[in-house]
PDB file of C-alpha atoms in Angstrom:
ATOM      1  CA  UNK A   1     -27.539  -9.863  -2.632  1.00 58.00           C
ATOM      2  CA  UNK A   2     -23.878  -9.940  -1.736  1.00 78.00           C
ATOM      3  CA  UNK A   3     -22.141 -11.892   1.133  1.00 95.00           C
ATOM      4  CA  UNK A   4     -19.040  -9.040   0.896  1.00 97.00           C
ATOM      5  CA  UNK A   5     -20.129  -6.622   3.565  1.00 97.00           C
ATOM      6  CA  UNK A   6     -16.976  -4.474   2.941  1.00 98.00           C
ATOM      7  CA  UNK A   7     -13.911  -4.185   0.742  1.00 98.00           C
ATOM      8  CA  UNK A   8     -10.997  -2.093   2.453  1.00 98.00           C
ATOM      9  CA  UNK A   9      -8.475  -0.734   0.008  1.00 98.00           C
ATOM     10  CA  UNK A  10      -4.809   0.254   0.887  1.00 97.00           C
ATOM     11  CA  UNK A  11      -4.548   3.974  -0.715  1.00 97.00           C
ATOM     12  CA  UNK A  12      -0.832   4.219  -2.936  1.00 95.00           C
ATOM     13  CA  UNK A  13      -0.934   2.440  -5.710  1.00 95.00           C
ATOM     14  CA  UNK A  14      -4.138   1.103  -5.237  1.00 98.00           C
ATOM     15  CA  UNK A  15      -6.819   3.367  -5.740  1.00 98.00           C
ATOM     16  CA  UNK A  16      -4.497   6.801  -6.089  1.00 97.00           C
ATOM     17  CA  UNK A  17      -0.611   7.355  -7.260  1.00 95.00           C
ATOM     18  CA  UNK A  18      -0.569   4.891 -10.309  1.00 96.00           C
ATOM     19  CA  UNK A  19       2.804   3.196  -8.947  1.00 94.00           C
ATOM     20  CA  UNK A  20       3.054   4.678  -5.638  1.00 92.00           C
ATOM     21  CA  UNK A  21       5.078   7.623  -6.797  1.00 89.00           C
ATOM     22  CA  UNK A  22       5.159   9.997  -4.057  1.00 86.00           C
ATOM     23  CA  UNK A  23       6.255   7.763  -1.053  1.00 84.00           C
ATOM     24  CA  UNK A  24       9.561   6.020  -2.734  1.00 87.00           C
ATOM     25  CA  UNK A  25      10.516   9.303  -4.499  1.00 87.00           C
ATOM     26  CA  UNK A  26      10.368  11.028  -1.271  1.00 90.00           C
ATOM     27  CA  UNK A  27      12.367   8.472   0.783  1.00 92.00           C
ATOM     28  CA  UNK A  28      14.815   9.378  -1.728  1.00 93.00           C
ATOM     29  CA  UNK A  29      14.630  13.021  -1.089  1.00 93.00           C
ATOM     30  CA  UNK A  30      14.594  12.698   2.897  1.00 93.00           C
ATOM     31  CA  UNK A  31      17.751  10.520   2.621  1.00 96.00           C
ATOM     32  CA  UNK A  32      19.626  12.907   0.578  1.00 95.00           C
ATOM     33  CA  UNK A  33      18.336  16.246   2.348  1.00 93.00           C
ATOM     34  CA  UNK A  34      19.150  15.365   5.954  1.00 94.00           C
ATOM     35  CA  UNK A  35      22.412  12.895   5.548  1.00 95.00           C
ATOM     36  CA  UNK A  36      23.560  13.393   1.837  1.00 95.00           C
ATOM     37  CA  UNK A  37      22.962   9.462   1.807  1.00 97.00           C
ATOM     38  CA  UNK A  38      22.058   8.308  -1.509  1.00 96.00           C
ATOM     39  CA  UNK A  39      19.615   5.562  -1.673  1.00 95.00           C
ATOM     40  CA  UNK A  40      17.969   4.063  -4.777  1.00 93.00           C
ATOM     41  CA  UNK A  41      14.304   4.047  -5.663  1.00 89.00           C
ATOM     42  CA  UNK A  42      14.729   0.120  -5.617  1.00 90.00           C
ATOM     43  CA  UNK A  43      15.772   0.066  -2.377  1.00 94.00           C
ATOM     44  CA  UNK A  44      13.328   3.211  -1.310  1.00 93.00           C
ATOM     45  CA  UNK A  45      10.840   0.648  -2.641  1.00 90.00           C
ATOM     46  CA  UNK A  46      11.696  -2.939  -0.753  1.00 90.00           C
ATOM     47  CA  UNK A  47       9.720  -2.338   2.764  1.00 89.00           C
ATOM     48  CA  UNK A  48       6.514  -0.542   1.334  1.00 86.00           C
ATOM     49  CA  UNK A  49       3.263  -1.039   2.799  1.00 82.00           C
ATOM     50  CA  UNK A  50       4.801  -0.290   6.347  1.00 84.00           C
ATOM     51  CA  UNK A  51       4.281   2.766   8.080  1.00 85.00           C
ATOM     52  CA  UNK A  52       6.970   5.007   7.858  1.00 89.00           C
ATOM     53  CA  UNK A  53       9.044   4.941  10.541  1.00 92.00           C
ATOM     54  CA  UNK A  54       9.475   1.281  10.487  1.00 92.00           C
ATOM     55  CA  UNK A  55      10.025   1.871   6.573  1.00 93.00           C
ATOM     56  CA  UNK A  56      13.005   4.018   7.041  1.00 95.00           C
ATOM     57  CA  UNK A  57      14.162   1.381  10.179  1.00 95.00           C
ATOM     58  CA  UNK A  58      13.556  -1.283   7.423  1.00 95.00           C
ATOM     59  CA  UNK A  59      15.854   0.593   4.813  1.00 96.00           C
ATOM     60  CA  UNK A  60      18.248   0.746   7.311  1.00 97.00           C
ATOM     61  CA  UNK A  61      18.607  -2.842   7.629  1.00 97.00           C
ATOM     62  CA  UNK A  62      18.521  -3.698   4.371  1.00 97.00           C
ATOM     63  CA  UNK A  63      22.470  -5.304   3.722  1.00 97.00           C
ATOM     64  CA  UNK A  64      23.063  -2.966   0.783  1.00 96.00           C
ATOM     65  CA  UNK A  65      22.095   0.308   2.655  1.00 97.00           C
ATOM     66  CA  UNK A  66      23.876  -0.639   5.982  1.00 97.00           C
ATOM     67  CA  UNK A  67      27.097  -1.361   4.724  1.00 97.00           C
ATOM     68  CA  UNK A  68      27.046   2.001   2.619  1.00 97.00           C
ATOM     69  CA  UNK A  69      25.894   3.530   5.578  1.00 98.00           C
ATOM     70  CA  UNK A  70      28.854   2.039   7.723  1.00 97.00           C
ATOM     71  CA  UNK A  71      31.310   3.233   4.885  1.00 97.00           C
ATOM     72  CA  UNK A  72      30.042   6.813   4.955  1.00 97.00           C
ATOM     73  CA  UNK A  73      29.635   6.806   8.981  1.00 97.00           C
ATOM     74  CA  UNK A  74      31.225   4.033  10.466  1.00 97.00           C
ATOM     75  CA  UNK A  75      28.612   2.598  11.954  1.00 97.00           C
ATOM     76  CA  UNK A  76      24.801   0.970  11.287  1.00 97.00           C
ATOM     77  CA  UNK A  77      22.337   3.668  11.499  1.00 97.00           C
ATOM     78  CA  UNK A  78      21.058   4.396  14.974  1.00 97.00           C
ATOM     79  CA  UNK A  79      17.313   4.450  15.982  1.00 96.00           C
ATOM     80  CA  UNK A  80      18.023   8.872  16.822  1.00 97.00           C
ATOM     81  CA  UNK A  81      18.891   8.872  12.719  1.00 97.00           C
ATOM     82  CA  UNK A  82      16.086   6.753  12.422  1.00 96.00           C
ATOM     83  CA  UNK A  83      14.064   9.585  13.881  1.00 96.00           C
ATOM     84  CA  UNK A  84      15.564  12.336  12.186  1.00 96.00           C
ATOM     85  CA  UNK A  85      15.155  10.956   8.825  1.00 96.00           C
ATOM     86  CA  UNK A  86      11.605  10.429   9.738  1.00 93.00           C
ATOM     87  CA  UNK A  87      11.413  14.163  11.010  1.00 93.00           C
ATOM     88  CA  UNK A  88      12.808  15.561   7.591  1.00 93.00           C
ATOM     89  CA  UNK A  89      10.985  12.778   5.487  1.00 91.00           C
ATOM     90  CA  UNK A  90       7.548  13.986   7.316  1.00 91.00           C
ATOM     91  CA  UNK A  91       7.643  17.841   5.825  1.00 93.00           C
ATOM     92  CA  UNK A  92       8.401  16.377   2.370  1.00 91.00           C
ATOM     93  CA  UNK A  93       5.863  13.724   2.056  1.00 91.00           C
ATOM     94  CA  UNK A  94       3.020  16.321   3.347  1.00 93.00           C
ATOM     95  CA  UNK A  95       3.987  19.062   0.480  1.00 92.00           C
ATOM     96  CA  UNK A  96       3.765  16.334  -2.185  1.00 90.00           C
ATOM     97  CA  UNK A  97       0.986  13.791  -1.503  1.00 93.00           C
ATOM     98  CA  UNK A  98      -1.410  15.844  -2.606  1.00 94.00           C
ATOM     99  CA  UNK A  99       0.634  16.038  -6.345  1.00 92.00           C
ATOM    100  CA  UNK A 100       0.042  12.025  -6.126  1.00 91.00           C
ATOM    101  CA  UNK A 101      -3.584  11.661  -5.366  1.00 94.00           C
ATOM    102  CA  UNK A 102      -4.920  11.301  -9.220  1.00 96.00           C
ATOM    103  CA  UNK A 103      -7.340   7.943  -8.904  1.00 97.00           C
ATOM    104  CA  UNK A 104      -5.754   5.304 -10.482  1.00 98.00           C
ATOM    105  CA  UNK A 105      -8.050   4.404 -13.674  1.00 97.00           C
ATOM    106  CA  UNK A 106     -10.870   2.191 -13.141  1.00 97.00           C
ATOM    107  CA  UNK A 107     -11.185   3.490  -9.553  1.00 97.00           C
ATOM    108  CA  UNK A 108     -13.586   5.278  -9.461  1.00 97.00           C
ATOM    109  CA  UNK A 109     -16.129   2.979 -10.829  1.00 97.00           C
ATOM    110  CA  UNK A 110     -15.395  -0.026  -8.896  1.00 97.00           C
ATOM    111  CA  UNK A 111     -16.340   2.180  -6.150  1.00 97.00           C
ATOM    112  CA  UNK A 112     -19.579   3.768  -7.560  1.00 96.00           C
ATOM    113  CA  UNK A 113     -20.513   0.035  -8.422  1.00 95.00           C
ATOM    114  CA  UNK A 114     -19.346  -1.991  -5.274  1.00 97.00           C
ATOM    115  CA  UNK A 115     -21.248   1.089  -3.282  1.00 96.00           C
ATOM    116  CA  UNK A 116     -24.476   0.758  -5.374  1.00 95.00           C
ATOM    117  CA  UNK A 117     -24.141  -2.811  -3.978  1.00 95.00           C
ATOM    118  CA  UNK A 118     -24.513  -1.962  -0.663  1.00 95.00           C
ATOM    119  CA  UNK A 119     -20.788  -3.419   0.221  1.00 97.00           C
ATOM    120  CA  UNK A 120     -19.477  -0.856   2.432  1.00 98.00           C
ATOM    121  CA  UNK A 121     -15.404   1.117   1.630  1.00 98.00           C
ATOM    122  CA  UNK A 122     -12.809   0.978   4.175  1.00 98.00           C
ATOM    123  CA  UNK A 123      -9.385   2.484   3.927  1.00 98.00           C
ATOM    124  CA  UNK A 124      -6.060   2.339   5.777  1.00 97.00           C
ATOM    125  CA  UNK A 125      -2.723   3.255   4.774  1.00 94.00           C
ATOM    126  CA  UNK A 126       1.011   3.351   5.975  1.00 90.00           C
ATOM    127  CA  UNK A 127       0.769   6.850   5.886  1.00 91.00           C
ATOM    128  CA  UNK A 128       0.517   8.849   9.238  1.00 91.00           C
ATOM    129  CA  UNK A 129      -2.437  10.957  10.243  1.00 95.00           C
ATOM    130  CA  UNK A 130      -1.238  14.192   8.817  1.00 93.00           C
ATOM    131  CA  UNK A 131       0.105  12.912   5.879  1.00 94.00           C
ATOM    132  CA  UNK A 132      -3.414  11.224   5.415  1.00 96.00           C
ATOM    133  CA  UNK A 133      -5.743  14.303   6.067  1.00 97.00           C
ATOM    134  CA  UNK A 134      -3.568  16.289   3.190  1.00 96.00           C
ATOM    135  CA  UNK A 135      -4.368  13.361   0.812  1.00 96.00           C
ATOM    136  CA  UNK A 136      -8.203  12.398   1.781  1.00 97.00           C
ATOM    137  CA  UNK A 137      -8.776  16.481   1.157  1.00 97.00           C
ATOM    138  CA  UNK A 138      -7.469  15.616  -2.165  1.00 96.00           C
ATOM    139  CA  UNK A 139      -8.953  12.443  -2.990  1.00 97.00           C
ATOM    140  CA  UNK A 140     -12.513  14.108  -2.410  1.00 97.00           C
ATOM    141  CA  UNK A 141     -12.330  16.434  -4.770  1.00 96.00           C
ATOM    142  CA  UNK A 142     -11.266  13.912  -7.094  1.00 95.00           C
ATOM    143  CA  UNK A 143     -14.480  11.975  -5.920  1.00 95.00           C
ATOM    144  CA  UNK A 144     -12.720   9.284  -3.753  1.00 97.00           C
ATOM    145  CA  UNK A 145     -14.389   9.438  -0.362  1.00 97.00           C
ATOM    146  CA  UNK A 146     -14.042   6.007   1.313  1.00 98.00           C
ATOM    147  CA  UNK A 147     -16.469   5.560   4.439  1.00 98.00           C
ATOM    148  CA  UNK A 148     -13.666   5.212   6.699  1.00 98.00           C
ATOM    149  CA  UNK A 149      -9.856   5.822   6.735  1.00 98.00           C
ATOM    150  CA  UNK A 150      -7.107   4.466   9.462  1.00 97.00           C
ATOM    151  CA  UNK A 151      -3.856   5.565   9.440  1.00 96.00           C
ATOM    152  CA  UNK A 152      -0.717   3.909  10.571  1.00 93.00           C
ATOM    153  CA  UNK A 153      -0.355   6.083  13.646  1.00 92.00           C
ATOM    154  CA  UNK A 154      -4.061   6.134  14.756  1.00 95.00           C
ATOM    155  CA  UNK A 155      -3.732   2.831  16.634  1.00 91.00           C
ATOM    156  CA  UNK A 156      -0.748   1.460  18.935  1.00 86.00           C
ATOM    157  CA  UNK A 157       0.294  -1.756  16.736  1.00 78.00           C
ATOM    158  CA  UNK A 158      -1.773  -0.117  13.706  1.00 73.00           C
ATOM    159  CA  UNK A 159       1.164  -0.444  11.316  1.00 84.00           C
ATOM    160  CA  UNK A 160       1.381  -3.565   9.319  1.00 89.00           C
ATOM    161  CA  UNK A 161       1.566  -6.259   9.479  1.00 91.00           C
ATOM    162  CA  UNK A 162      -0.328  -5.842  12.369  1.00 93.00           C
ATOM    163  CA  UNK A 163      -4.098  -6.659  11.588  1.00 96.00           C
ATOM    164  CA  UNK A 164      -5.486  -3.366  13.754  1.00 96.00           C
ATOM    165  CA  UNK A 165      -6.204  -1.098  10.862  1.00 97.00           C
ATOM    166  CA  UNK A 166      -7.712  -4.375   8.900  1.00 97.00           C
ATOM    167  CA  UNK A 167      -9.905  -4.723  12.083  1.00 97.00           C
ATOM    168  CA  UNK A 168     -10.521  -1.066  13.278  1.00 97.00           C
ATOM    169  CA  UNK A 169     -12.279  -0.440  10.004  1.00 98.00           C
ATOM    170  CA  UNK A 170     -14.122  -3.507  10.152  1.00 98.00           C
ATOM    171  CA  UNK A 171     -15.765  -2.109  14.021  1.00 97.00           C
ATOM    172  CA  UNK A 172     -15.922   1.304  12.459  1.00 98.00           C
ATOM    173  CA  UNK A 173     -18.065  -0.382   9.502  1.00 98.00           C
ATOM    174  CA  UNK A 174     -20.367  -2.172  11.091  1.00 97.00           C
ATOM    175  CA  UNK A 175     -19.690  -5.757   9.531  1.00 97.00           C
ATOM    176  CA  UNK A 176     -20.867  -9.019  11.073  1.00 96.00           C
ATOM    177  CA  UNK A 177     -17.654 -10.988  10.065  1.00 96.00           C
ATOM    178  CA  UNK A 178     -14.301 -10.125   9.313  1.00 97.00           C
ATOM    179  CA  UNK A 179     -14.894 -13.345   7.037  1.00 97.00           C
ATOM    180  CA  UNK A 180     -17.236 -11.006   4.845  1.00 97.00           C
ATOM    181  CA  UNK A 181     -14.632  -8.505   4.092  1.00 98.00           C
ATOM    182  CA  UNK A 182     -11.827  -8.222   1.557  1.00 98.00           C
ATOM    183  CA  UNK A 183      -8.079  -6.237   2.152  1.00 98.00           C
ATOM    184  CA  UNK A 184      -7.072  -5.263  -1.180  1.00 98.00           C
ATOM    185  CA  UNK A 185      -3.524  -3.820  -1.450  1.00 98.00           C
ATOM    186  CA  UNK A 186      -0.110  -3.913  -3.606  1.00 96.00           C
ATOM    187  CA  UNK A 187       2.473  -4.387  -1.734  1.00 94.00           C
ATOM    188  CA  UNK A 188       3.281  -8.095   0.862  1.00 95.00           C
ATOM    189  CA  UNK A 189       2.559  -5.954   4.540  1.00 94.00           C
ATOM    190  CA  UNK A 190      -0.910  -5.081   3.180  1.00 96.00           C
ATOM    191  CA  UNK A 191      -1.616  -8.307   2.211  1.00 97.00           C
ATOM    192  CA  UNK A 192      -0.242  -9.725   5.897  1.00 97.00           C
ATOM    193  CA  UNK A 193      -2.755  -7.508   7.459  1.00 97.00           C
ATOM    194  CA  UNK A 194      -5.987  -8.330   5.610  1.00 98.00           C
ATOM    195  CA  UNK A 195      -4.509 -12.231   6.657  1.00 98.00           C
ATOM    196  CA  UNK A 196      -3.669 -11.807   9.968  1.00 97.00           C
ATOM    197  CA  UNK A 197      -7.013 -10.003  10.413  1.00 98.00           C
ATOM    198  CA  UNK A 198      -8.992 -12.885   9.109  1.00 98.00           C
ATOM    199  CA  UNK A 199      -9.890 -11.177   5.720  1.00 98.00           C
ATOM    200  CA  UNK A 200     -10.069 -12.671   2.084  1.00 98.00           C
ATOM    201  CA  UNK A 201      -7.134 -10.901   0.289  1.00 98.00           C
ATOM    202  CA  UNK A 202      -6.283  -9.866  -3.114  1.00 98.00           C
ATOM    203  CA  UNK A 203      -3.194  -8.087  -4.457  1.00 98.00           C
ATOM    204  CA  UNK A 204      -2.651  -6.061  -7.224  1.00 98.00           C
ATOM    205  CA  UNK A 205       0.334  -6.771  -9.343  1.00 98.00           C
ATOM    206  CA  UNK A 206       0.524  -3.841 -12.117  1.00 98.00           C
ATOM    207  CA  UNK A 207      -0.445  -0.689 -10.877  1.00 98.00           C
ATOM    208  CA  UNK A 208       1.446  -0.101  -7.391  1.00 95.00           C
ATOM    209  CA  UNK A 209       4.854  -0.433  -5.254  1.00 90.00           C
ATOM    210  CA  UNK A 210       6.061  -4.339  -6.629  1.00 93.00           C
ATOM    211  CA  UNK A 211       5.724  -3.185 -10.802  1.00 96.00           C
ATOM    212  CA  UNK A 212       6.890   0.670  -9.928  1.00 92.00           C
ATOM    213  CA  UNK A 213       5.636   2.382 -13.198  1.00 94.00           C
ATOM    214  CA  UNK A 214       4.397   5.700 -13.622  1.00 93.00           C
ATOM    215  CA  UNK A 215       0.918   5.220 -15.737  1.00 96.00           C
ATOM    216  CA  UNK A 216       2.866   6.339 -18.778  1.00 95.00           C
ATOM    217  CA  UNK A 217       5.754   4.365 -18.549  1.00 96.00           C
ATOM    218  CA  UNK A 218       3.474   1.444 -17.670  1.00 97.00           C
ATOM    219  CA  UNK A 219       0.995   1.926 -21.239  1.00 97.00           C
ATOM    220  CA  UNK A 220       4.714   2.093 -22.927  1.00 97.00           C
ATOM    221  CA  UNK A 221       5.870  -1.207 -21.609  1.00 97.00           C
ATOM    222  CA  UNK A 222       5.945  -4.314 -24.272  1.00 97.00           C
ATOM    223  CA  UNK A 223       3.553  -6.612 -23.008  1.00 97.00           C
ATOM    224  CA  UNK A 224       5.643  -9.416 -22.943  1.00 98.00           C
ATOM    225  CA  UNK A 225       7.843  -7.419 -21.054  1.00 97.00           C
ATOM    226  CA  UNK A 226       5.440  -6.760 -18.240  1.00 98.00           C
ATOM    227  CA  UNK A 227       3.893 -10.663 -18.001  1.00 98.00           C
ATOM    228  CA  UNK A 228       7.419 -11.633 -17.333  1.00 98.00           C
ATOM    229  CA  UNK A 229       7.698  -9.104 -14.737  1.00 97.00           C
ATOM    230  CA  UNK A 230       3.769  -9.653 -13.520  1.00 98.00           C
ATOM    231  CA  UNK A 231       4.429 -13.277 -12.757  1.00 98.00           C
ATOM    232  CA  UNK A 232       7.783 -12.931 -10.805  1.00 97.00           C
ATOM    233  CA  UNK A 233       5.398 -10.523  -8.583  1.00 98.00           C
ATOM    234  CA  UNK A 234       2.440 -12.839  -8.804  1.00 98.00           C
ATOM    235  CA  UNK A 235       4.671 -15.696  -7.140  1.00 98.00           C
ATOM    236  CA  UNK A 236       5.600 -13.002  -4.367  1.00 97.00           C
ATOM    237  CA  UNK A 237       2.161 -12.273  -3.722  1.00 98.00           C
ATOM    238  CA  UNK A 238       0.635 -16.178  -3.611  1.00 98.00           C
ATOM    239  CA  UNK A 239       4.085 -17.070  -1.598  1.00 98.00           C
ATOM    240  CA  UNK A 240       2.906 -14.080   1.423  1.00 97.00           C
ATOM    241  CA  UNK A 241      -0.855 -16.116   0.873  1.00 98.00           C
ATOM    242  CA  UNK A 242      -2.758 -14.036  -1.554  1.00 98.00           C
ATOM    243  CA  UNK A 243      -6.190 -15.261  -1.723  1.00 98.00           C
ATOM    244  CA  UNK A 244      -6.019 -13.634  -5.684  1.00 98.00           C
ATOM    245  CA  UNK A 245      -3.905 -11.513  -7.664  1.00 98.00           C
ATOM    246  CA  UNK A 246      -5.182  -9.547 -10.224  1.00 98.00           C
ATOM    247  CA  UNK A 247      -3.513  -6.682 -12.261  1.00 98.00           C
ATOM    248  CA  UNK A 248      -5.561  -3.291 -11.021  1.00 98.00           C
ATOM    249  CA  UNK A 249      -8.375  -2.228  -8.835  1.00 98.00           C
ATOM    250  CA  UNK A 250     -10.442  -2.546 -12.479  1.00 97.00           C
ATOM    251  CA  UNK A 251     -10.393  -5.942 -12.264  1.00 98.00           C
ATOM    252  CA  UNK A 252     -12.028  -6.565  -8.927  1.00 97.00           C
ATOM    253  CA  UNK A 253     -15.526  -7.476  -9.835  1.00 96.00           C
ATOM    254  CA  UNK A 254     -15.140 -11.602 -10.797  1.00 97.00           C
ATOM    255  CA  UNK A 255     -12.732 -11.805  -8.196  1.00 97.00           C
ATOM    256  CA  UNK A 256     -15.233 -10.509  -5.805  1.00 97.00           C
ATOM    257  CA  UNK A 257     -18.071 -12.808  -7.725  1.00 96.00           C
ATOM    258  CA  UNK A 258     -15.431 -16.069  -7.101  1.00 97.00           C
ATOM    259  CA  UNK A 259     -15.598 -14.943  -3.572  1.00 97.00           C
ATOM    260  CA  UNK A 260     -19.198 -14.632  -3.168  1.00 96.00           C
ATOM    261  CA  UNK A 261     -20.164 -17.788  -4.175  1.00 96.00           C
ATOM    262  CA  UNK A 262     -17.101 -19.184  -1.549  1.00 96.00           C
ATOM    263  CA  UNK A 263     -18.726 -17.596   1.046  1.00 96.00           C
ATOM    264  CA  UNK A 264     -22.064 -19.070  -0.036  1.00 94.00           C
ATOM    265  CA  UNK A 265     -20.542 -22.475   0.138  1.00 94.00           C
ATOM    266  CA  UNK A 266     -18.923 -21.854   3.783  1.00 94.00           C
ATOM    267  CA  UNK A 267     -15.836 -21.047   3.330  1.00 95.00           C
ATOM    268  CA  UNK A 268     -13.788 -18.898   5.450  1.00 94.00           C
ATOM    269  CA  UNK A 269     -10.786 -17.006   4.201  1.00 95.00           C
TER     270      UNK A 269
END
């Protein structure tokens, strides 16, 4: 018997796109394409787990792209280039998620085994509807088919850190307690969501936005090199109130045991 009644996973980096490739690379891209604005994949990176629009508002803000900004237009970016970064990011994103949907390893049977467990599989995602639809199509004939998927635009206030995708998959699921699920994500909005819905959390540290390694460049990585870098973003994730950090989606099950047995005893996240 299990007290977890569902585990809802954040997509990028966390169950597909080992790194989450294809949304920083294409902020990159959209940047470039519509303004001739370059912008860094560490900056691209900084806001992730928000939906999109506020991603791009976010990079706006961020003190090293606004004062290039200023320098190349002469002013902080507006909310109408706001929009039309958003317009040419949108095209760009949709003909490449697809490229980035490979499950990240270990996925696939977390989910066969949590499943077999009777624990249901949520999903939600700072992706927009039709950025989502390309990638679920892609996922499932991978073998990733979550029972239920919100995207940031389904819901008004669904984008993080809002708790409304955290909570519309828990009514779409069926669960008796938002106390009985778990938001697993990799990046600090995710983790603000499955809070501020009322959810145990647990971030992943190696295989998503916050380490930024392509699975490759990841396996060729000194290990001492990536513990130093795994406990700056370990500190990150317990200062935004991680429940647990662990380093991939592989390493869910005694996480989810330790949380069990804390449910067993009363305890509320």
């Amino acid at each position: 018997m299990t007290n977890i009644e569902a585990v809802i996973f954040d997509w990028a980096g966390t169950v597909v796109d080992f790194g989450s490739l294809a949304p920083t690379s294409i902020f990159v891209q959209a940047f470039k394409a519509q303004y001739h604005f370059d912008l860094s994949l560490d900056e691209a990176r900084q806001p992730m787990g928000l939906g999109k629009w506020d991603h791009i508002r976010a990079l706006g803000n961020l003190p090293s792209v606004d004062q290039r900004w200023q320098q190349q237009f002469g002013h902080s970016m507006t909310d109408q280039e706001v929009d039309a970064l958003y317009e040419a990011f949108m095209p760009l994103q949709k003909a490449k998620v697809a490229d980035h949907a490979g499950l990240i390893p270990g996925a696939s049977e977390i989910i066969q085994h949590l499943t077999q467990q009777g624990i249901k599989i949520g999903s939600c995602s700072g992706y927009p509807r039709e950025v989502m639809d390309i990638l679920i199509a892609a996922a499932a004939e991978l073998g990733y088919q979550p029972d239920h998927v919100v995207a940031t635009d389904d819901y008004p206030q669904g984008g993080r850190p809002h708790a409304t995708m955290a909570l519309a998959n828990a009514l779409a699921l069926g669960v008796t307690s938002v106390g009985r699920c778990v938001k697993v994500d990799d990046a600090v909005p995710g983790i603000a969501e499955g809070l501020t819905a009322g959810m145990w959390t647990v971030a992943l540290t190696d295989t998503g936005n916050e380490m930024g390694l392509t699975e490759e460049a990841y396996q060729q990585t000194p290990e001492a090199e990536l513990a130093k870098r795994r406990q700056t973003i370990t500190e990150k994730f317990q200062a935004a109130g991680a429940h647990y950090c662990v380093k991939s989606i592989a390493d869910l099950p005694p996480v989810l045991a330790k949380i069990n047995k804390r449910i067993d005893r009363g305890e509320r996240p």
